[in-house]
Amino acid sequence: MSTRPAHVPETTASPSLRIVHSGPRLDLRAAERAVGDLLRALGHDPSSEHLVDTPRRVAAAYAELLTPREFSLTTFPNDEGYDELVLARDIPVQSLCEHHLLPFIGVAHVGYLPGERILGLSKLARVVEMFARGLQVQERLTKQIADCLQDHLQPKGVGVVVEAEHLCMSLRGVQARGCRTVTSALHGLLREDSRSRAEFFALSGVPS
Ligand SMILES: [Zn+2]
């Protein structure tokens, strides 16, 4: 699966990038058969009345969780020269841990210091969702969101914090229920300038 978004400038005058993050090639039928095999291997009878439709449902659920939705990353000229932090807090995150195929769920705080262009605010959440729809580790997810904004928006700085609970940690293994993992990725002034960085973490509600 490609981890870089392919992008197509729609026109040079209207800087709207159609972001297509290519998902995996899915074979739903094969996935259904595999879920049936898994049920059998786990000691269950997939032809029983209770489970007969389960392989189809599980395959469809994974297909949905693994298929990113494409969208246009529309930017606007920063005519007013706004140069303070823009921050979207508590963007919902739900993704699948690639080690256990179990969900991790939490929030992302995504901020940037505008350069020549600004972004439609809902697009911050769309970027998060695009990279969350796949088999992930939280560290990579965090960095992909930050890199994507840095590449396409070219702001003076980008900061991303993801806080998430991993069901593979809370339901099994150490069973650390309620434990949240925090990751961050910073670019530009939010990385290099200690005051900007501290402001970003303070507004995100994360101790720096
Ligand atoms: Zn895991």
Coordinates of C-alpha atoms and ligand atoms in Angstrom, one line a residue:
M1 CA 0.0 0.0 0.0
S2 CA 1.3 3.4 -1.0
T3 CA 1.8 5.7 2.0
R4 CA 2.2 8.9 -0.1
P5 CA -0.9 10.7 -1.4
A6 CA -1.0 11.1 -5.2
H7 CA -2.1 14.5 -6.0
V8 CA -3.3 16.2 -9.1
P9 CA -3.4 20.0 -9.3
E10 CA -6.9 20.9 -10.7
T11 CA -5.8 24.2 -12.1
T12 CA -2.8 26.4 -11.4
A13 CA -5.2 29.4 -10.6
S14 CA -7.2 27.5 -8.0
P15 CA -4.9 25.6 -5.8
S16 CA -7.0 22.7 -4.9
L17 CA -5.3 19.4 -4.8
R18 CA -7.3 16.3 -5.2
I19 CA -5.8 14.0 -2.6
V20 CA -6.0 10.4 -3.5
H21 CA -4.4 8.2 -1.0
S22 CA -4.4 4.8 -2.7
G23 CA -5.8 2.1 -0.5
P24 CA -5.0 -1.6 -0.8
R25 CA -6.5 -3.7 -3.5
L26 CA -9.3 -5.5 -1.8
D27 CA -10.6 -9.0 -2.7
L28 CA -13.8 -9.1 -0.7
R29 CA -14.6 -12.7 -1.6
A30 CA -11.2 -13.9 -0.5
A31 CA -11.5 -11.9 2.7
E32 CA -14.9 -13.6 3.4
R33 CA -13.4 -17.0 2.9
A34 CA -10.5 -16.2 5.1
V35 CA -12.8 -15.0 7.9
G36 CA -14.7 -18.3 7.6
D37 CA -11.3 -20.2 7.9
L38 CA -10.4 -18.1 10.9
L39 CA -13.6 -18.9 12.6
R40 CA -13.1 -22.6 12.0
A41 CA -9.5 -22.3 13.2
L42 CA -10.8 -20.7 16.4
G43 CA -13.1 -23.6 17.0
H44 CA -16.3 -22.1 15.7
D45 CA -18.6 -23.3 12.9
P46 CA -19.1 -20.6 10.4
S47 CA -22.1 -22.4 8.9
S48 CA -24.1 -22.2 12.2
E49 CA -27.2 -20.0 12.1
H50 CA -25.5 -17.4 14.3
L51 CA -22.3 -17.0 12.3
V52 CA -23.5 -17.7 8.7
D53 CA -23.4 -14.0 7.8
T54 CA -20.4 -13.1 9.9
P55 CA -17.6 -13.5 7.3
R56 CA -19.4 -11.1 4.9
R57 CA -19.9 -8.5 7.6
V58 CA -16.3 -8.8 8.9
A59 CA -14.9 -8.5 5.3
A60 CA -17.2 -5.4 4.7
A61 CA -16.2 -3.8 7.9
Y62 CA -12.4 -4.2 7.2
A63 CA -12.9 -3.0 3.7
E64 CA -14.5 0.2 5.0
L65 CA -11.8 0.8 7.6
L66 CA -9.1 0.3 5.1
T67 CA -10.4 2.4 2.3
P68 CA -9.4 6.1 2.4
R69 CA -11.9 8.6 1.0
E70 CA -10.4 11.0 -1.6
F71 CA -11.0 14.7 -1.2
S72 CA -9.9 18.1 -2.4
L73 CA -7.3 19.9 -0.2
T74 CA -8.5 23.4 -1.0
T75 CA -6.3 26.3 0.0
F76 CA -6.9 30.1 0.0
P77 CA -4.6 33.0 -0.2
N78 CA -3.7 34.4 3.2
D79 CA -4.7 38.0 2.1
E80 CA -4.9 39.3 5.7
G81 CA -1.4 38.0 6.5
Y82 CA -2.7 36.0 9.5
D83 CA 0.4 34.8 11.2
E84 CA -0.8 33.2 14.4
L85 CA -1.4 29.6 15.1
V86 CA -4.4 27.9 13.6
L87 CA -5.3 24.8 15.6
A88 CA -8.1 22.2 15.3
R89 CA -8.4 20.3 18.6
D90 CA -9.9 17.0 19.3
I91 CA -10.3 15.7 15.8
P92 CA -11.6 12.1 16.2
V93 CA -9.1 9.4 15.2
Q94 CA -10.0 5.8 14.6
S95 CA -7.5 3.5 13.0
L96 CA -6.4 -0.1 12.9
C97 CA -3.2 -1.3 14.6
E98 CA -1.2 -3.2 12.0
H99 CA 0.2 -5.6 14.6
H100 CA -3.1 -6.9 15.9
L101 CA -5.7 -5.7 13.5
L102 CA -7.5 -4.1 16.5
P103 CA -8.6 -0.5 16.6
F104 CA -6.9 2.4 18.2
I105 CA -9.2 5.3 19.0
G106 CA -8.6 8.8 20.2
V107 CA -8.1 12.4 19.1
A108 CA -5.7 14.5 17.0
H109 CA -4.8 18.1 17.5
V110 CA -3.5 19.6 14.3
G111 CA -2.1 23.1 14.0
Y112 CA -0.1 25.2 11.6
L113 CA 1.4 28.7 11.3
P114 CA 0.1 30.1 8.0
G115 CA 2.5 31.1 5.2
E116 CA 1.1 32.4 2.0
R117 CA -1.9 30.2 2.0
I118 CA -4.5 29.0 4.5
L119 CA -6.6 25.9 4.5
G120 CA -10.4 25.2 4.8
L121 CA -10.6 24.1 8.4
S122 CA -12.6 20.9 7.8
K123 CA -9.7 19.7 5.7
L124 CA -7.5 19.2 8.7
A125 CA -9.9 16.5 9.8
R126 CA -10.1 15.1 6.3
V127 CA -6.3 14.7 6.3
V128 CA -6.4 12.9 9.6
E129 CA -9.1 10.6 8.4
M130 CA -7.4 9.8 5.1
F131 CA -4.2 8.5 6.8
A132 CA -6.2 6.8 9.7
R133 CA -8.0 4.6 7.2
G134 CA -5.5 1.8 6.9
L135 CA -3.2 -0.5 8.8
Q136 CA -1.2 1.9 11.0
V137 CA 1.1 2.5 13.8
Q138 CA 0.4 5.7 15.7
E139 CA 3.9 7.1 15.2
R140 CA 3.6 6.8 11.4
L141 CA 0.1 8.2 11.3
T142 CA 1.2 11.3 13.2
K143 CA 4.1 11.9 10.9
Q144 CA 2.1 11.3 7.7
I145 CA -0.4 14.0 8.8
A146 CA 2.3 16.5 9.5
D147 CA 4.3 15.7 6.3
C148 CA 1.2 16.0 4.1
L149 CA 0.3 19.4 5.5
Q150 CA 4.0 20.6 5.2
D151 CA 4.2 19.4 1.6
H152 CA 0.9 20.7 0.3
L153 CA 0.4 23.9 2.3
Q154 CA 4.0 24.9 2.9
P155 CA 3.2 26.8 6.1
K156 CA 5.7 28.3 8.5
G157 CA 5.2 25.5 10.9
V158 CA 3.1 22.4 11.4
G159 CA 2.3 20.5 14.6
V160 CA 0.4 17.3 15.1
V161 CA -0.4 15.5 18.4
V162 CA -2.3 12.2 18.4
E163 CA -3.6 10.8 21.7
A164 CA -5.1 7.3 21.4
E165 CA -6.1 4.2 23.3
H166 CA -5.0 1.0 21.7
L167 CA -7.4 -1.9 22.2
C168 CA -4.5 -4.3 21.8
M169 CA -3.1 -2.7 25.0
S170 CA -6.3 -2.3 26.9
L171 CA -8.1 -5.6 26.1
R172 CA -5.2 -8.0 26.0
G173 CA -1.6 -8.3 27.0
V174 CA -1.0 -5.8 29.8
Q175 CA -4.7 -4.8 29.8
A176 CA -3.8 -1.2 30.5
R177 CA -7.3 0.1 30.2
G178 CA -7.6 3.8 29.7
C179 CA -3.9 4.2 28.9
R180 CA -3.5 6.7 26.1
T181 CA -0.4 6.9 23.9
V182 CA 0.7 10.4 22.9
T183 CA 2.7 11.0 19.8
S184 CA 3.7 14.3 18.1
A185 CA 5.3 15.5 14.9
L186 CA 6.5 19.0 14.3
H187 CA 7.9 20.9 11.3
G188 CA 9.3 24.4 10.8
L189 CA 8.9 27.0 13.5
L190 CA 6.8 24.7 15.7
R191 CA 9.8 22.5 15.8
E192 CA 12.6 25.1 15.9
D193 CA 11.1 28.0 17.9
S194 CA 10.6 27.1 21.6
R195 CA 7.9 29.7 22.2
S196 CA 5.8 28.6 19.2
R197 CA 6.3 25.0 20.2
A198 CA 5.2 25.7 23.8
E199 CA 2.2 27.6 22.6
F200 CA 1.2 24.8 20.3
F201 CA 1.4 22.2 23.1
A202 CA -0.3 24.5 25.6
L203 CA -3.3 25.1 23.2
S204 CA -3.4 21.4 22.5
G205 CA -3.7 20.7 26.2
V206 CA -0.6 18.5 26.1
P207 CA 2.2 19.2 28.6
S208 CA 5.4 20.0 26.6
Ligands
ZN1 ZN -1.5 -3.5 18.5

